[in-house]
XYZ file of C-alpha atoms in Angstrom:
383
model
C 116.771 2.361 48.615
C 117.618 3.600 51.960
C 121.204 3.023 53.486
C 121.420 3.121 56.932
C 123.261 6.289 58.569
C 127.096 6.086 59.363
C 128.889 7.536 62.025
C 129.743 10.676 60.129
C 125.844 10.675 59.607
C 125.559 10.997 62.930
C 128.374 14.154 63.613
C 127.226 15.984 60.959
C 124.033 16.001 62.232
C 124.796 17.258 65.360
C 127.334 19.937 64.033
C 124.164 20.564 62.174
C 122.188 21.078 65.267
C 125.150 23.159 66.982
C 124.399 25.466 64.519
C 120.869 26.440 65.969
C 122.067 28.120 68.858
C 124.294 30.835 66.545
C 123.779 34.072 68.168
C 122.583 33.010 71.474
C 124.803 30.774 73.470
C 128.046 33.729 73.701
C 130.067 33.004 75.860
C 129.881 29.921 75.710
C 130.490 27.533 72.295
C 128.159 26.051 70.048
C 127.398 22.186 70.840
C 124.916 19.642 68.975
C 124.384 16.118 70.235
C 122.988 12.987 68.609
C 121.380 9.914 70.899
C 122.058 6.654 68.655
C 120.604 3.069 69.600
C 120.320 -0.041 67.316
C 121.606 2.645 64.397
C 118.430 4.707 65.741
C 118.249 8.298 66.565
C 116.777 8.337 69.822
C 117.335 11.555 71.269
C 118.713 15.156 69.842
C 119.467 18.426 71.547
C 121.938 21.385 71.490
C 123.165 24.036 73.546
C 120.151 26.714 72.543
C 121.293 29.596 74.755
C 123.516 30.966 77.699
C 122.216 29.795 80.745
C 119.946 26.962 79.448
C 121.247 22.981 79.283
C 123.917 21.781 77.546
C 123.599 19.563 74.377
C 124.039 16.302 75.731
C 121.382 16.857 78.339
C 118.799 18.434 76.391
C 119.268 15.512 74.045
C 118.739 13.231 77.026
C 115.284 15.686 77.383
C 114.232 14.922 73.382
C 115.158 10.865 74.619
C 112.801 10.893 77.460
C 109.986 12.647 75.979
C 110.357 10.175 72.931
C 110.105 7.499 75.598
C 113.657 5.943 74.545
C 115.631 4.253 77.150
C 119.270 5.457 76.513
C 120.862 2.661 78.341
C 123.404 1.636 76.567
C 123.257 3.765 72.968
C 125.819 5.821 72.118
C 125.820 9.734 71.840
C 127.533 11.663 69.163
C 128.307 15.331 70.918
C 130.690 18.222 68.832
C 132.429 19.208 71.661
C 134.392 17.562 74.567
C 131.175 16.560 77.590
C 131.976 19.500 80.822
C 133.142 17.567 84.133
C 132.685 21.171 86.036
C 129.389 23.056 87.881
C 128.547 26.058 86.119
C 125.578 27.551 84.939
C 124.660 23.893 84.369
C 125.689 20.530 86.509
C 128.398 18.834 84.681
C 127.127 16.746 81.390
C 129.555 14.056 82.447
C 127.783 13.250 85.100
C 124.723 12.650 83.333
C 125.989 10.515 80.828
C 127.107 7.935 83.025
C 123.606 8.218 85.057
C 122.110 7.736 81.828
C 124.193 4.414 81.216
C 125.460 5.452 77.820
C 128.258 2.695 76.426
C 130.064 4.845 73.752
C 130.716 8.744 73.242
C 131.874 9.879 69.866
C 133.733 13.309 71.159
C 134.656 16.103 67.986
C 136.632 18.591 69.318
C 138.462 19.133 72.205
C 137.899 21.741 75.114
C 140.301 24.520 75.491
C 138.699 25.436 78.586
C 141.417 24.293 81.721
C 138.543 23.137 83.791
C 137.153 20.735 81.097
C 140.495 20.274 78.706
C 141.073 16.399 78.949
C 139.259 15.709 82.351
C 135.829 15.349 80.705
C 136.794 12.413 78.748
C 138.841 10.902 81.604
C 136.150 10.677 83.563
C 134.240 9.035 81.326
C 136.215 6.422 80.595
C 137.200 6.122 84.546
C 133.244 5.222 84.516
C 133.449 2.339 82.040
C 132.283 4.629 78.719
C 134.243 4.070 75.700
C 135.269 7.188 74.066
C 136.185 8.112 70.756
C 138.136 11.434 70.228
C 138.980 13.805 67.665
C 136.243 12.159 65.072
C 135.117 15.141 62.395
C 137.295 17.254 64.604
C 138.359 19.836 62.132
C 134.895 20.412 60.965
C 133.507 20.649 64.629
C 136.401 22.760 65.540
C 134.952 25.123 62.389
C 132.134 25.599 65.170
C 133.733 27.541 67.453
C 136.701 29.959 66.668
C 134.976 32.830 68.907
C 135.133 29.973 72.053
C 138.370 28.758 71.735
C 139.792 32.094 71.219
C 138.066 34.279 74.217
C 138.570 31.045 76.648
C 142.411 31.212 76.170
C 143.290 34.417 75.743
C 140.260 36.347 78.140
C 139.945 38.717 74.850
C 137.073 39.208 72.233
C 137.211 37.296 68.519
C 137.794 40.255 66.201
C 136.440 40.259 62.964
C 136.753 42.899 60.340
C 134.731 43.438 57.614
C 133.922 45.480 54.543
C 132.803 45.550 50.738
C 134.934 47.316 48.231
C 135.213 47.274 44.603
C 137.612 45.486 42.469
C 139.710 48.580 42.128
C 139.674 48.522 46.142
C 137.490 51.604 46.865
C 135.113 51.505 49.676
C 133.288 54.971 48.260
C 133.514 57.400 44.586
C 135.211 60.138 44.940
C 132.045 62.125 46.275
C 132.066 60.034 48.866
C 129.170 57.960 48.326
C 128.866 54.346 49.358
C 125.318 52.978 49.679
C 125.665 50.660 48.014
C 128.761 48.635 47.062
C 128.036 45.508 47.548
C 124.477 43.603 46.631
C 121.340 42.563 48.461
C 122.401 39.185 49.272
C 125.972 39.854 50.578
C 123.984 43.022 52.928
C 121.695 40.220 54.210
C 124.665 37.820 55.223
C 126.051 40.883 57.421
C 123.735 40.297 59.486
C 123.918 37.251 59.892
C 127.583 38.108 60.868
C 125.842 40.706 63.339
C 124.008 37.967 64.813
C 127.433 36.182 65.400
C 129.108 38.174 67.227
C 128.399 39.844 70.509
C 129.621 43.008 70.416
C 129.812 45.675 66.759
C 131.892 48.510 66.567
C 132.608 51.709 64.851
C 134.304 54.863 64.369
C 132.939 57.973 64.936
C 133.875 58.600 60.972
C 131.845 56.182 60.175
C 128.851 57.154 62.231
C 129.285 61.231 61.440
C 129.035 59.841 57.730
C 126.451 57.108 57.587
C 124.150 57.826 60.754
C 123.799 54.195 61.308
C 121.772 51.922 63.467
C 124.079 49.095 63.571
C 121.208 46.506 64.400
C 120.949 43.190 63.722
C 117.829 42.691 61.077
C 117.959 39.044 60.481
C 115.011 36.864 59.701
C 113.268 33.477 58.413
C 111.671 33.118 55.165
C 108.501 33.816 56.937
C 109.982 37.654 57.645
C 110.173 36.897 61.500
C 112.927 38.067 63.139
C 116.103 35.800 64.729
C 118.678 37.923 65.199
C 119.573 39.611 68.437
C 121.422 43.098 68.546
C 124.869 42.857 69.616
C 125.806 44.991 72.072
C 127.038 48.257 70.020
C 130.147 50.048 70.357
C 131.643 53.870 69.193
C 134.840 54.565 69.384
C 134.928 58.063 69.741
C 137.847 59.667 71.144
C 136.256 63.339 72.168
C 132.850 62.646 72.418
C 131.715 63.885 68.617
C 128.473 61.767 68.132
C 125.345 63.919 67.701
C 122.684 63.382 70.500
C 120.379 63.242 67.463
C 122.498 60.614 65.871
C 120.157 57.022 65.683
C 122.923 55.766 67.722
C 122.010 57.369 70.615
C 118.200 57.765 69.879
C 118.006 54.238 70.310
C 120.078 53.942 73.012
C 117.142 53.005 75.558
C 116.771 49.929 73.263
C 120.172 48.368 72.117
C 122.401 48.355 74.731
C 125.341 50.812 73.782
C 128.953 51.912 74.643
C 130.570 55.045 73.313
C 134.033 55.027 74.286
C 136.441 58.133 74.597
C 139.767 59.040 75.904
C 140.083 60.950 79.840
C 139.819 64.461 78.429
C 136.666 64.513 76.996
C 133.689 66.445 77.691
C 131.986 66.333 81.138
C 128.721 67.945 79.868
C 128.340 65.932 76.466
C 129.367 62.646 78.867
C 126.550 63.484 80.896
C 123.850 63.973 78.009
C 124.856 60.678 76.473
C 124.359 59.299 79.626
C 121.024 60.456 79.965
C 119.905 58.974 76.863
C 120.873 55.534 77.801
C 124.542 55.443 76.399
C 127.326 53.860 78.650
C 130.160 56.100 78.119
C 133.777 54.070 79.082
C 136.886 56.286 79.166
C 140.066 54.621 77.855
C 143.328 55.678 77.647
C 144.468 57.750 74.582
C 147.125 55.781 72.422
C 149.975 57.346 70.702
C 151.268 53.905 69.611
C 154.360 54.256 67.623
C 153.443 51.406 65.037
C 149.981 53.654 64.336
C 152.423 56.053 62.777
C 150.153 58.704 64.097
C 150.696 62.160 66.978
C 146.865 62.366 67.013
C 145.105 60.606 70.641
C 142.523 57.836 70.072
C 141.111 55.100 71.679
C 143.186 52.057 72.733
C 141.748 49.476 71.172
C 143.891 46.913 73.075
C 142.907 48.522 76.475
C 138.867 48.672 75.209
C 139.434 44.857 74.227
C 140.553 43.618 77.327
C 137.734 45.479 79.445
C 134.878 44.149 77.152
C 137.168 40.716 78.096
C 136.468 41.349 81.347
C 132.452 41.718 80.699
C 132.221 38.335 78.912
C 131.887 40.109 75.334
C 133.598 37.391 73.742
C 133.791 38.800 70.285
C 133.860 42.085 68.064
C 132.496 42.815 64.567
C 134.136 45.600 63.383
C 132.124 47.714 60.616
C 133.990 51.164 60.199
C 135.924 53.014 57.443
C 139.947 52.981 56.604
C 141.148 54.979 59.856
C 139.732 51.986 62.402
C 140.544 49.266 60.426
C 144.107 50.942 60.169
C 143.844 51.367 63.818
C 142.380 47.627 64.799
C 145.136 46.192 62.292
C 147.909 48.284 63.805
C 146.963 47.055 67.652
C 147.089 43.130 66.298
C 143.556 42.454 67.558
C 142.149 41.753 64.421
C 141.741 37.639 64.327
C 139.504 37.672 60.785
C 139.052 39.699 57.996
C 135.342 39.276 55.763
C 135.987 41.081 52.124
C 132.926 41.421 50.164
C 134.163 42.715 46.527
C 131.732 43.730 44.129
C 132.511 43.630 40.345
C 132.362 47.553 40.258
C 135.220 49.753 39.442
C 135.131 53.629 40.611
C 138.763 54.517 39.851
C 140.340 58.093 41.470
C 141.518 58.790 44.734
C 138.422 57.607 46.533
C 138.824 55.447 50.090
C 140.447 52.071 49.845
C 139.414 49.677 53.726
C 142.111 50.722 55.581
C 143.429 54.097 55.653
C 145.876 55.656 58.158
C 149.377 56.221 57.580
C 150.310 53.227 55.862
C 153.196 50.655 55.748
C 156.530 51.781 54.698
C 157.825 48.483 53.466
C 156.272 45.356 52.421
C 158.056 43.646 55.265
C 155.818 45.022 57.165
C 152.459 44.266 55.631
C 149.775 43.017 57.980
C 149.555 39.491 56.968
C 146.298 36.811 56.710
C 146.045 33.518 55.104
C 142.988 32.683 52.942
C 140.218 30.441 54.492
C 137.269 30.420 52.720
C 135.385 32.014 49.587
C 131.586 32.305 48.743
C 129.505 33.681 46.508
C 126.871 35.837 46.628
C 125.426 36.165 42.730
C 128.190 38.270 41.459
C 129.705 39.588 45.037
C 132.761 37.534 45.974
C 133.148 37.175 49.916
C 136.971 36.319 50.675
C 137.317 35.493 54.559
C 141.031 35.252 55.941
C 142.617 34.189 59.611
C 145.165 35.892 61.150
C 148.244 34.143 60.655
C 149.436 31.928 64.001
């Protein structure tokens, strides 16, 4: 027997669609929308990429081609319809052209120019709006949105895999590889996420990395795009031979470094396709540290300013130390593998410590997962 879809049917499946556009749509927020009629699906669209129509009117699209008259159904749409002209006319607009009678609305838009006024207007036109339904698990959607829109800076994230004696390498210094095929896979699908990766030079004079995003269907096809990728590298240290900058011409990359760095190696890096950014050297007092690095406040605001609306970070202990220390970090991903190396090897986050536990850098557990025996503990930054 088939039972006819509910309302929640009908949100889940466009928080399912929202889902589609992962990777693509930065900056702006992932949106699914569902066409309903008689208890029908009659139309179905999302936001697929920056630039390109919203939900609601690229389900109006599916509608028309599947020769449904929308007059009168009801639409089912994650996030709150835009009443504004950007890259796209407002959705509002088309909604009430369209004649729809009822909008289910999940979350609500931070944005100032939509916050509020998109479902006023609506209902100024006669629609009947329902807010806030499944809001907590559309609102899951979009932490990278609602962050960057009210605060102008990227999402951070943070993540490594460590043992469950807390060791990111043995004492040799080997680390490839901790954690297991599956857990490796998902980081890129965290690579897809975001916009931007970054890394230390440690990190990069260690591992020679690519820092790509190789993501891809069960039919080996790739989906994934390559963030835009980011060294922080305080006096210019990364070999011209690194795969960093050998691919430079390819993915788009930033090293950045502090004023007193090296005309000449600025110049070479430049030449192979590297953006070099100078930033100002920090000698924060809560880094506990004489030694000049990178501001990783001052970087964060300028990739603000370029739309990068969030941040993988993928280094070793000194950057996390350094990204925890400069309160940017807004997530933490902890793969632990059931492997113990004991010793003095490298824990995730080095530098100089806290002194008291007072002072501990503190997150609140939000989700765990499993990947075959790899545990994956994700935490927010406490509000």
């Amino acid at each position: 027997m088939i039972y006819p879809m509910t309302n929640e049917d009908f949100m889940h499946r466009a928080i399912e669609l929202a889902k589609k556009g992962e990777g693509k749509t930065n900056p702006n927020p992932l949106v699914g929308a569902v066409l309903v009629k008689n208890g029908r699906i009659i139309g179905e669209g999302y936001h697929h990429a920056y630039g390109d129509l919203h939900a609601e009117r690229d389900a109006l699209k599916d509608c028309a081609e599947r020769g449904e008259n929308p007059s009168g159904a009801t639409i089912f749409v994650t996030l709150e319809p835009c009443c504004h002209f950007g890259k796209q006319p407002p959705c509002t607009h088309a909604l009430v052209e369209a004649g729809i009678s009822h909008v289910f609305v999940g979350s609500r838009d931070p944005n100032p120019l939509v916050h509020g006024k998109g479902n006023s207007y609506l209902r100024e036109h006669g629609i009947t709006v329902t807010e806030d339904f499944l809001r907590q698990e559309c609102d899951d959607l979009n932490p990278i949105f609602f962050h960057f829109i009210q605060t102008k800076l990227p999402f951070v994230s943070l993540k490594y895999a460590m043992t469950l004696d807390g060791k990111i390498a043995t004492k040799t210094g080997e680390s490839q590889w901790i954690s297991n095929e599956k857990s490796r896979a998902f980081v890129h699908t965290l690579r897809n996420r975001h916009a931007a990766i970054l890394a230390g030079i440690g990190t990069v004079l260690a591992d020679n990395p690519l820092l790509n995003c190789r993501l891809h269907d069960k039919n080996g096809m790739s989906i994934g795009r390559n963030p835009l990728r980011i060294v922080c590298d305080s006096n210019l240290r990364i070999p011209i031979e690194s795969q960093i900058v050998q691919t430079a011409d390819k993915i788009k990359t930033i090293v950045a470094c502090t004023a007193h760095s090296s005309s000449e190696k600025m110049h070479k890096l430049e030449l192979a396709g590297v953006e070099v950014i100078q930033i100002p050297a920090s000698h924060a007092e809560n880094l506990q540290t004489v030694t000049p690095h990178v501001d990783l406040l001052a970087l964060m605001k300028i990739l603000g300013e370029r739309n990068i609306d969030s941040v993988l970070i993928e280094g070793g202990g000194e950057i996390h130390y350094s990204a925890l220390a400069s309160g940017i970090v807004n997530k933490i991903y902890a793969f632990v593998s059931p492997k113990i190396f004991g010793g003095m090897a490298k824990s995730p986050v080095g530098g100089e410590g806290r002194a008291h536990i007072a002072d501990a850098f503190s997150f609140s557990l939000e989700k765990t997962s499993q990947f075959n025996d790899d545990l994956l503990l994700e935490y927010q930054k406490k509000a």
